PDB file of C-alpha atoms in Angstrom:
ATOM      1  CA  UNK A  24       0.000   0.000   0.000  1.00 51.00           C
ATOM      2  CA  UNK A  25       2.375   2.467   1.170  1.00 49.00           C
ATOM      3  CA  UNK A  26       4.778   1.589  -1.983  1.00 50.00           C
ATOM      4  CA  UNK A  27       1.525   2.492  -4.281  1.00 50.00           C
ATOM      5  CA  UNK A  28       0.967   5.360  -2.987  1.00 47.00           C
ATOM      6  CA  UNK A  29       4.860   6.054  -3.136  1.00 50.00           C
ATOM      7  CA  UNK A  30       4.322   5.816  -6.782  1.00 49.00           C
ATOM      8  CA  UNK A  31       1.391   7.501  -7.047  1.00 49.00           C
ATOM      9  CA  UNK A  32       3.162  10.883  -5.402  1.00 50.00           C
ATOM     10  CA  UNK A  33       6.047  10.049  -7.820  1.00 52.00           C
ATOM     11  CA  UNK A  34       3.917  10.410 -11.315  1.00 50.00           C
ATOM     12  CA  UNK A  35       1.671  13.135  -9.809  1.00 48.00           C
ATOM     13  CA  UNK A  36       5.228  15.312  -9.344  1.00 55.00           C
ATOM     14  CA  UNK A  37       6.535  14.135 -12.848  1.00 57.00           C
ATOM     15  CA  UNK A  38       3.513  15.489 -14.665  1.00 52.00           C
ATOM     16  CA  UNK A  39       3.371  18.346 -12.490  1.00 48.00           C
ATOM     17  CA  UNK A  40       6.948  19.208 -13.553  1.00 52.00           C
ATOM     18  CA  UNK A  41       6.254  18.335 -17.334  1.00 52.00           C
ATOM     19  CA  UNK A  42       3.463  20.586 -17.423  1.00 45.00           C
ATOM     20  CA  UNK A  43       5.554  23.482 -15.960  1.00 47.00           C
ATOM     21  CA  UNK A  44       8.175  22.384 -18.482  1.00 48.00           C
ATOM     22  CA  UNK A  45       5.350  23.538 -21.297  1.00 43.00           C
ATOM     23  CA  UNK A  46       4.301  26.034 -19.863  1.00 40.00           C
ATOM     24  CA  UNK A  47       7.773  27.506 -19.700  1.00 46.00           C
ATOM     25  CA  UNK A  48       8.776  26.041 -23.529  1.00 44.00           C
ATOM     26  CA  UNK A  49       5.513  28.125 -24.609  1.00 39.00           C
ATOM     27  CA  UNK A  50       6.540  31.224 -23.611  1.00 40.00           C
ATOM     28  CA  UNK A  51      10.010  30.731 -24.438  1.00 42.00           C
ATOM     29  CA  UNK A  52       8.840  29.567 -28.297  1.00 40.00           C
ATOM     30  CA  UNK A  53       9.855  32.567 -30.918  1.00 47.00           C
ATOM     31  CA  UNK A  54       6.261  31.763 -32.795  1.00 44.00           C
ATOM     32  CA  UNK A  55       4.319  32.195 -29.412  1.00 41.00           C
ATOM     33  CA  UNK A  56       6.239  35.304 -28.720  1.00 50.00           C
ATOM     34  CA  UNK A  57       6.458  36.822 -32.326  1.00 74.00           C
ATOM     35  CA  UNK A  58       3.462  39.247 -32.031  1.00 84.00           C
ATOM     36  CA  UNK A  59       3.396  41.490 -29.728  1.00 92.00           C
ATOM     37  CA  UNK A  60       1.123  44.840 -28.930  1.00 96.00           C
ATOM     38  CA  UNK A  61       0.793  47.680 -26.245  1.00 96.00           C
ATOM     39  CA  UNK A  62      -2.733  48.428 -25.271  1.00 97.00           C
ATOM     40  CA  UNK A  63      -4.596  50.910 -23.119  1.00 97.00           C
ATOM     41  CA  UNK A  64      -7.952  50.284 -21.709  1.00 97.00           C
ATOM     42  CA  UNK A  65     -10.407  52.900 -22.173  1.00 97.00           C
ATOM     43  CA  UNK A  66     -13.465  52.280 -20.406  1.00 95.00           C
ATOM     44  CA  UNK A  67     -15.510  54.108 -17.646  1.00 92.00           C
ATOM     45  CA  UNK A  68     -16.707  50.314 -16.189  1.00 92.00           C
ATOM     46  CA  UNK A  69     -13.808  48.799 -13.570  1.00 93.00           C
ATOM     47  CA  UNK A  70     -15.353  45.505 -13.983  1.00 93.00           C
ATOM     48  CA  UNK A  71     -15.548  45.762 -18.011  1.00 93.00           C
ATOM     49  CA  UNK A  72     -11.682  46.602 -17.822  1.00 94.00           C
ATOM     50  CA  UNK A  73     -10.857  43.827 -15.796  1.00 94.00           C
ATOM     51  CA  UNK A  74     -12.414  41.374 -17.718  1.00 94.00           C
ATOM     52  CA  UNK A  75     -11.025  42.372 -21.204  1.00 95.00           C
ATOM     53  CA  UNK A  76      -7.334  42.301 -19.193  1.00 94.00           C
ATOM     54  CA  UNK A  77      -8.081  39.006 -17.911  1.00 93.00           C
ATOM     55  CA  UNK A  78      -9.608  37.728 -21.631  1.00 93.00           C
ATOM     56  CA  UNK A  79      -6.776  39.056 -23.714  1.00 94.00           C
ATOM     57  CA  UNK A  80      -4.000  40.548 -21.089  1.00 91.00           C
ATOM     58  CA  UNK A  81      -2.221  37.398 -20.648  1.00 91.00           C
ATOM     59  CA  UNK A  82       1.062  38.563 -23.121  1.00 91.00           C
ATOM     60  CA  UNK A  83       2.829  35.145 -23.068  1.00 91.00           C
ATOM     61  CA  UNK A  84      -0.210  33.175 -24.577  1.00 91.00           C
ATOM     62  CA  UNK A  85      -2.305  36.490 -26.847  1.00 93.00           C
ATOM     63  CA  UNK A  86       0.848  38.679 -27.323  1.00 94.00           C
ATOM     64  CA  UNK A  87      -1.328  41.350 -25.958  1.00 95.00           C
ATOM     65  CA  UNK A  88       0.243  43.925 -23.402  1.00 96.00           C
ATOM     66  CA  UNK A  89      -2.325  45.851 -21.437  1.00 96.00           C
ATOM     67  CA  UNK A  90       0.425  49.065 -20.530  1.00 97.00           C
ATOM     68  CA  UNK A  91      -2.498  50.982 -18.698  1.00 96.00           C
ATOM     69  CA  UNK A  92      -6.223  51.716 -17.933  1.00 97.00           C
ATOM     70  CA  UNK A  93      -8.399  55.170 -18.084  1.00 97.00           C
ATOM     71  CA  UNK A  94     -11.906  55.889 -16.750  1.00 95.00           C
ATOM     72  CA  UNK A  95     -12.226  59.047 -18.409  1.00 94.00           C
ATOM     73  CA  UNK A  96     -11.725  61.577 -21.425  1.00 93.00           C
ATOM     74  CA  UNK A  97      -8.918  63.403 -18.882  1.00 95.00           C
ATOM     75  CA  UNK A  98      -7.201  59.897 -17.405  1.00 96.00           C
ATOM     76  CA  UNK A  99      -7.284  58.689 -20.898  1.00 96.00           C
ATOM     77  CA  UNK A 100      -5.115  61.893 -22.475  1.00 96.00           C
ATOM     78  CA  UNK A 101      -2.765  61.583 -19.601  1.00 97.00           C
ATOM     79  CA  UNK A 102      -2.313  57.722 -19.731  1.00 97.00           C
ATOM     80  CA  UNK A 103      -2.236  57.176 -23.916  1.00 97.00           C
ATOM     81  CA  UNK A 104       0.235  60.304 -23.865  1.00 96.00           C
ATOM     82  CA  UNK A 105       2.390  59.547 -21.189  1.00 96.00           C
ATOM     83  CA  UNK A 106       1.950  54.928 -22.802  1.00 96.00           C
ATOM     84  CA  UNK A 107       2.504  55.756 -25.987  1.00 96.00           C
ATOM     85  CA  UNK A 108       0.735  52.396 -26.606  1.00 97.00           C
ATOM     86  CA  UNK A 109      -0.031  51.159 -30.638  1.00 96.00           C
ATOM     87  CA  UNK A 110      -3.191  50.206 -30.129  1.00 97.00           C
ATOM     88  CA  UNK A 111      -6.355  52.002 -27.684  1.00 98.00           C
ATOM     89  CA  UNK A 112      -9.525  49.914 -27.400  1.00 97.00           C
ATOM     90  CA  UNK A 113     -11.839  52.927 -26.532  1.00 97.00           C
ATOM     91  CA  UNK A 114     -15.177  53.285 -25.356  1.00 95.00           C
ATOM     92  CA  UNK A 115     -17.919  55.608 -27.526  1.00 92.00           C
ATOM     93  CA  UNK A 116     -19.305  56.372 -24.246  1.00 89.00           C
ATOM     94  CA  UNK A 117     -17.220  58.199 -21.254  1.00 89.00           C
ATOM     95  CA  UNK A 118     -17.043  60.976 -18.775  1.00 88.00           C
ATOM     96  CA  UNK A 119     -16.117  64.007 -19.803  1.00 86.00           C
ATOM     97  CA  UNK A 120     -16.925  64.588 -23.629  1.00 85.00           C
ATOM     98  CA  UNK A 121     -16.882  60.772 -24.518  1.00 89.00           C
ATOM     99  CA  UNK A 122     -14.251  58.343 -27.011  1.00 92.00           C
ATOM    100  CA  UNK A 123     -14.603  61.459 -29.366  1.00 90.00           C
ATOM    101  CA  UNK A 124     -13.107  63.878 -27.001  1.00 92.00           C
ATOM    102  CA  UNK A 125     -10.287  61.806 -26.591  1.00 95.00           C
ATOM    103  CA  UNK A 126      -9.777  61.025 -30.477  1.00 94.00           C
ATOM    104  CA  UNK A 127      -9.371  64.762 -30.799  1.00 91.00           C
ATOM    105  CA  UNK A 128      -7.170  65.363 -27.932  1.00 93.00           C
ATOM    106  CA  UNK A 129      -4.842  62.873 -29.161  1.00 94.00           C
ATOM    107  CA  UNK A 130      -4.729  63.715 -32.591  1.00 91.00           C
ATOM    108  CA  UNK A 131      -0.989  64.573 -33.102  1.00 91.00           C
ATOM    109  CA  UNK A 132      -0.534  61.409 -31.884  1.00 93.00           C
ATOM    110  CA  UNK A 133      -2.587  59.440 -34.355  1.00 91.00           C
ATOM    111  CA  UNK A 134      -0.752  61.759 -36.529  1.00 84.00           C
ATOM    112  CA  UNK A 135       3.069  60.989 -35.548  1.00 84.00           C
ATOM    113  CA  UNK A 136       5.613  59.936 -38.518  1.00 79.00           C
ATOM    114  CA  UNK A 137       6.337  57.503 -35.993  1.00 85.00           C
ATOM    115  CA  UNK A 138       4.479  55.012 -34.199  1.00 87.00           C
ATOM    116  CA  UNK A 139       1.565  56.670 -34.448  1.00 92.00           C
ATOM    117  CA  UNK A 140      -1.530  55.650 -32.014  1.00 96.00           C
ATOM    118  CA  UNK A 141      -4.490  53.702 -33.378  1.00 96.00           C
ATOM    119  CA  UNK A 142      -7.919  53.872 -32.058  1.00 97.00           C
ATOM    120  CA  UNK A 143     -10.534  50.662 -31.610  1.00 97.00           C
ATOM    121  CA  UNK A 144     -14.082  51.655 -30.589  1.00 96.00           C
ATOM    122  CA  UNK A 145     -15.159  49.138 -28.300  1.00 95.00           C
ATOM    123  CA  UNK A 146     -18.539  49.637 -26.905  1.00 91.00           C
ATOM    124  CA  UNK A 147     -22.006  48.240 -26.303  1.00 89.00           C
ATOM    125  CA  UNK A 148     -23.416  50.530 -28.698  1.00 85.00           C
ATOM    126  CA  UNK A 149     -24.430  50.210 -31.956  1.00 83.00           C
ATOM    127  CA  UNK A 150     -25.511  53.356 -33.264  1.00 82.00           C
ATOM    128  CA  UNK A 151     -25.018  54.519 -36.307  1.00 80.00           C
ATOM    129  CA  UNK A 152     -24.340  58.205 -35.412  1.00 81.00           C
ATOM    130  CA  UNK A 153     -21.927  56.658 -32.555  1.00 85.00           C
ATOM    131  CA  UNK A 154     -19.721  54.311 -35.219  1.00 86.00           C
ATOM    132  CA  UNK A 155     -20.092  57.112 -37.870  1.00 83.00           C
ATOM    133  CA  UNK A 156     -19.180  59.859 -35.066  1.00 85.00           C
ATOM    134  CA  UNK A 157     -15.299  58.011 -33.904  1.00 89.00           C
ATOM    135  CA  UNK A 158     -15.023  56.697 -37.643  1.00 87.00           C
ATOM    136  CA  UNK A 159     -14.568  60.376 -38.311  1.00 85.00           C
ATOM    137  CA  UNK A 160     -12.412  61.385 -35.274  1.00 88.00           C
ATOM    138  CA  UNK A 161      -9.917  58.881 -36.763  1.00 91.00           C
ATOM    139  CA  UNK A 162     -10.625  55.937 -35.049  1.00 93.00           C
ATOM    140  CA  UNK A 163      -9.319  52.646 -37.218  1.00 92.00           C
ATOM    141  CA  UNK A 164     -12.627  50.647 -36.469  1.00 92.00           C
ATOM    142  CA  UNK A 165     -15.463  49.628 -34.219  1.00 94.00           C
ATOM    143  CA  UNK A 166     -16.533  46.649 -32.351  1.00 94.00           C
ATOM    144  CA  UNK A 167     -19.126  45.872 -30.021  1.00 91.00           C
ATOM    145  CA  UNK A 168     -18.864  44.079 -26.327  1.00 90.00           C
ATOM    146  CA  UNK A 169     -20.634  40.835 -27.776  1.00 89.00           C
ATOM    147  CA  UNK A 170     -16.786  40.227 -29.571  1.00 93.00           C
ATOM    148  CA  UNK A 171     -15.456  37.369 -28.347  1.00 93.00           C
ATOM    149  CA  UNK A 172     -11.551  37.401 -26.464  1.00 93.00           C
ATOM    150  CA  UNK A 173      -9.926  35.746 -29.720  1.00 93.00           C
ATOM    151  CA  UNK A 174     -11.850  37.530 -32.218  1.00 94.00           C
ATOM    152  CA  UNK A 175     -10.648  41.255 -30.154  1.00 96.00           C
ATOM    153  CA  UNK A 176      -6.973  39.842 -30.395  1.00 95.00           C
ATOM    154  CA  UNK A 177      -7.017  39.395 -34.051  1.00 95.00           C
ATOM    155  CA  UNK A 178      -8.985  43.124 -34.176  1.00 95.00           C
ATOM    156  CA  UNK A 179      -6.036  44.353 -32.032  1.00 96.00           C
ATOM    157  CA  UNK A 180      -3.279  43.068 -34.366  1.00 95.00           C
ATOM    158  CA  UNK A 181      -5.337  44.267 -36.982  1.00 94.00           C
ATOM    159  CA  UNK A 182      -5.290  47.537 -36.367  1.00 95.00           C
ATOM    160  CA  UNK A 183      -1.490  47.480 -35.047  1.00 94.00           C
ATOM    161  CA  UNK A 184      -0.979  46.907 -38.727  1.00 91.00           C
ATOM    162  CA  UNK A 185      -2.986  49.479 -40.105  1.00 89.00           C
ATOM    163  CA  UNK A 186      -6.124  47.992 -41.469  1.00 90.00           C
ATOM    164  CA  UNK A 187      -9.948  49.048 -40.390  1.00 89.00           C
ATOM    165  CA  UNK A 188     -11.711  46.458 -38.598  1.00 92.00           C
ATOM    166  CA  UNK A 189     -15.594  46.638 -37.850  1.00 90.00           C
ATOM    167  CA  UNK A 190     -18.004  44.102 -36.279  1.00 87.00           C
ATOM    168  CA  UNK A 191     -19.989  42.885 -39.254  1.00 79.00           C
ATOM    169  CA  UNK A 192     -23.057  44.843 -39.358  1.00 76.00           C
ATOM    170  CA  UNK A 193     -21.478  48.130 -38.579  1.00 81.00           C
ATOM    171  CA  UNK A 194     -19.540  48.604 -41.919  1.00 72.00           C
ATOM    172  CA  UNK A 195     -22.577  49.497 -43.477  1.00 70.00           C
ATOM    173  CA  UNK A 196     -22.695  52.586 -41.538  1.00 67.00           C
ATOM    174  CA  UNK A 197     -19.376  53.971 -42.644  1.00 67.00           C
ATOM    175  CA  UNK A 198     -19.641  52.899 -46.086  1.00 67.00           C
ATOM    176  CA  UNK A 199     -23.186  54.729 -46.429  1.00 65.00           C
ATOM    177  CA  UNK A 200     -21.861  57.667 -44.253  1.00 60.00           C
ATOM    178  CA  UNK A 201     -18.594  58.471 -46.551  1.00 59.00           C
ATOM    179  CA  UNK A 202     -20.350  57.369 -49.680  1.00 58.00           C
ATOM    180  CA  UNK A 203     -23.117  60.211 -49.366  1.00 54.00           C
ATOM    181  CA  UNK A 204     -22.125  63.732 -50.416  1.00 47.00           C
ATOM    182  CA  UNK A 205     -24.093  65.237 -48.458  1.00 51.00           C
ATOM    183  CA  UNK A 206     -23.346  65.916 -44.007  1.00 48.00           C
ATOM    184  CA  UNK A 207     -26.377  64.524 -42.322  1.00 50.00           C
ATOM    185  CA  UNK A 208     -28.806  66.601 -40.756  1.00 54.00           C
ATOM    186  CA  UNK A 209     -28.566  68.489 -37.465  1.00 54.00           C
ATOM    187  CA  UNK A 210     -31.138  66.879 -35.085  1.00 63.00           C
ATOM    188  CA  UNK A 211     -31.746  69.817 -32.331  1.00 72.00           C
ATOM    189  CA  UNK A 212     -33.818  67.416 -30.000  1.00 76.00           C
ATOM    190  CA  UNK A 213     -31.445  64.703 -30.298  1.00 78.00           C
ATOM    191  CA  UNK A 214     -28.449  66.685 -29.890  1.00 75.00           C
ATOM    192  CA  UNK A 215     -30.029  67.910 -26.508  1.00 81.00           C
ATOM    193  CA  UNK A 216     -29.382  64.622 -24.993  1.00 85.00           C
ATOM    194  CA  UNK A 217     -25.943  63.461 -23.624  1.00 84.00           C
ATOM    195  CA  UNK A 218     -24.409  60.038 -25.021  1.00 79.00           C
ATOM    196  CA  UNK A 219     -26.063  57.870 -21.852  1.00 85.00           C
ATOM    197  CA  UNK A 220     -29.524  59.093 -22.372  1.00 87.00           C
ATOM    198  CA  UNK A 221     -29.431  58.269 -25.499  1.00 85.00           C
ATOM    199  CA  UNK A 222     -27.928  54.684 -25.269  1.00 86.00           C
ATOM    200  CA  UNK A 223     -30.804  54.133 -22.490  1.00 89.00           C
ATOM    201  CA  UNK A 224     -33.242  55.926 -25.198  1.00 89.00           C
ATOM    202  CA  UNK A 225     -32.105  53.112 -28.037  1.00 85.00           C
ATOM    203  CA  UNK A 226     -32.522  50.307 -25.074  1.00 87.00           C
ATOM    204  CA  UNK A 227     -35.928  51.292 -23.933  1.00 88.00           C
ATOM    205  CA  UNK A 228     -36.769  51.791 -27.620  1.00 85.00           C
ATOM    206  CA  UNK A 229     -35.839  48.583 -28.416  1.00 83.00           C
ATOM    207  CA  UNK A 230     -38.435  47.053 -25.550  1.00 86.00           C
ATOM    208  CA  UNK A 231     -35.574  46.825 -22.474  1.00 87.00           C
ATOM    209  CA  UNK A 232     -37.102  46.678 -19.322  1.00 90.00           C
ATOM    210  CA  UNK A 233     -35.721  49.107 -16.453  1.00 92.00           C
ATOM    211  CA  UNK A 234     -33.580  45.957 -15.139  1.00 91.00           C
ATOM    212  CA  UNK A 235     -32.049  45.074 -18.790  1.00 89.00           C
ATOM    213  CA  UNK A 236     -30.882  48.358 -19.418  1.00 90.00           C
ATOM    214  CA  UNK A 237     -28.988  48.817 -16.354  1.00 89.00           C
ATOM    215  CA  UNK A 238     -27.449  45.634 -16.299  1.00 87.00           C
ATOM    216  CA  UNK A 239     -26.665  46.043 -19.940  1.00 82.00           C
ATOM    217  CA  UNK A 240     -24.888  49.311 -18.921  1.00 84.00           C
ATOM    218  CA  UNK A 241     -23.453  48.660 -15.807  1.00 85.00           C
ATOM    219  CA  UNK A 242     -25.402  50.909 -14.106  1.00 89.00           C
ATOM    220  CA  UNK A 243     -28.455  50.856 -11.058  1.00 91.00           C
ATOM    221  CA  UNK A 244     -32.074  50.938 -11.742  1.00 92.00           C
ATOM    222  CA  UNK A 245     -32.460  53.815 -10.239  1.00 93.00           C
ATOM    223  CA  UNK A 246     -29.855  55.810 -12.281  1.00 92.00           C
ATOM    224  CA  UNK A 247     -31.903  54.097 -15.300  1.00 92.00           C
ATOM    225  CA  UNK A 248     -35.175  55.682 -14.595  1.00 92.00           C
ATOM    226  CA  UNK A 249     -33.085  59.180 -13.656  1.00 92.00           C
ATOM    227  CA  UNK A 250     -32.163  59.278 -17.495  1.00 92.00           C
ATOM    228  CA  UNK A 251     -35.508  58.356 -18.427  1.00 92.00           C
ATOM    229  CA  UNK A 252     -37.492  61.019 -16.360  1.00 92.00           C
ATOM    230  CA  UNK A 253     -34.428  63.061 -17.804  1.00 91.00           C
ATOM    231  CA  UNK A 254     -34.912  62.515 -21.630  1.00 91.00           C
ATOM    232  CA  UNK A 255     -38.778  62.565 -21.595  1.00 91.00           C
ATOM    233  CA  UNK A 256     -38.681  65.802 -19.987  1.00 91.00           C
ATOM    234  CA  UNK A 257     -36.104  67.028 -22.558  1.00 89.00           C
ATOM    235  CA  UNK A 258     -37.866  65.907 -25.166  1.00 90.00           C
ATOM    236  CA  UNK A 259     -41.553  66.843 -24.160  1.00 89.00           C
ATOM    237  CA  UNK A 260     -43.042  63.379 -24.454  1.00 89.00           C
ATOM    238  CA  UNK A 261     -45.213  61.789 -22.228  1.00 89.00           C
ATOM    239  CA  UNK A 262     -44.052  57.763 -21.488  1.00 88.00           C
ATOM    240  CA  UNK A 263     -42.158  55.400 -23.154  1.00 85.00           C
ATOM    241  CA  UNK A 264     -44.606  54.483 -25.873  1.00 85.00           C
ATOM    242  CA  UNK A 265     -44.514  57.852 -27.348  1.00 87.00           C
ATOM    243  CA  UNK A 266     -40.174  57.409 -26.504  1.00 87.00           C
ATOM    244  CA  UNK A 267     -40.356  54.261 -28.358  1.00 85.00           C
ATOM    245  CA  UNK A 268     -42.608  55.899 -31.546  1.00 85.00           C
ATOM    246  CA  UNK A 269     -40.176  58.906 -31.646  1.00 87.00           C
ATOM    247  CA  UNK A 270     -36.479  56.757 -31.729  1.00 83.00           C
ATOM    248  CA  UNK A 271     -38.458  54.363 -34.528  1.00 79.00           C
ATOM    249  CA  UNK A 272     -38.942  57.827 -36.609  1.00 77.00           C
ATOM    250  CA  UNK A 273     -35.286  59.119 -36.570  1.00 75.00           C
ATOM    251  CA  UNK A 274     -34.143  55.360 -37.233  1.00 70.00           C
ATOM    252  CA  UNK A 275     -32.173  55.163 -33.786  1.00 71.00           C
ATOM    253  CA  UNK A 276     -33.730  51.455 -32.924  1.00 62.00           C
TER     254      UNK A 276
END
């Protein structure tokens, strides 16, 4: 019995140490290690950050090298200047002036004979006016949140090279937008809102309850039926039928 189990401890520790011997030949292999890219976070959600570093932050196995994180349009200047990273994934939606702020704050650095910055949109939303709005700023493309971890390191690399990289049903947008010779109308109401209240406007258009919404945006019920209260008062309707008829008619749904 006791030699058994002798030899049971014995093969346990040999595979143990062959599995660390991988592990360690992975990292150390020139194909596994070839690729490499510098990445800042952009995203107002703490959680949402740390679950895109844990999907695609691990360098040795994506060749993806999360150099910093920003919650806002200000920590996101300071961090992408002071990184210098190739490649920001960069949410539409953010506090203080949103991903479009920041595209024109960093614009020399898009700019720069060398290694210049490139921009990702990564966001929940999929608004036309939203793609078509960072498309513009100079952002290199624009996927959603439903991207999966290996499908956002391919978009990553992607980019790092140069190309433009949308989720599938948002090329449209750009391709109508920048095909059309003519800008797109200024929508006063519309342009009264701010870029939450009018992702929760799109949700509860789209037959959200209060409870979807704010777990779709990270965000409490309460704060849900704030913007709500907020955007039917702005835009003189009465409940969210008449909210639902008015998004249909501008095509925001």
């Amino acid at each position: 019995m006791t030699e058994d189990r002798t030899t049971e401890e014995r093969t346990t520790r040999d595979r143990a140490a062959q599995d660390r011997a991988a592990q360690d030949r992975a990292v150390q292999d020139p194909a596994a290690v070839a690729r490499r890219v510098r990445v800042v976070l952009v995203d107002d959600h703490r959680m949402f950050r740390t679950g895109v570093q844990a999907e695609i932050g691990e360098t040795a196995r994506t060749g993806v090298e999360v150099v910093g994180e920003a919650a806002d349009v200000d920590q996101a200047v300071t961090v992408i200047t002071a990184t210098r990273p190739e490649v920001v994934l960069l949410d539409v939606h953010l506090p203080g002036g949103g991903g479009v702020e920041v595209l024109r704050r960093c614009a020399p650095l898009m700019t720069a004979a060398e290694n210049p910055v490139r921009f990702l949109a990564l966001s929940v939303s999929d608004a036309a006016e939203d793609v078509i709005g960072v498309i513009r700023g100079g952002a290199r493309g624009y996927v959603t949140k439903t991207i999966t971890g290996a499908d956002l390191v391919t978009s990553v690399f992607r980019v790092q090279e140069g190309d433009a990289v949308f989720s599938p049903r948002l090329a449209g947008f750009v391709l109508d937008a920048f095909a059309s010779t003519d800008a797109p109308p200024v929508d006063e109401d519309l342009d009264r809102l701010t870029q939450r209240e009018r992702e929760v406007l799109r949700l509860i258009a789209r037959g959200y309850a209060y409870k979807e919404i704010a777990k779709q945006l990270f965000i409490s019920v309460k704060t849900v039926e704030s913007h709500v209260s907020a955007v039917l008062r702005k835009l003189q309707l009465s409940n969210r039928h008449e909210l639902t008829r008015w998004a249909t008619a501008r095509r925001l749904v």
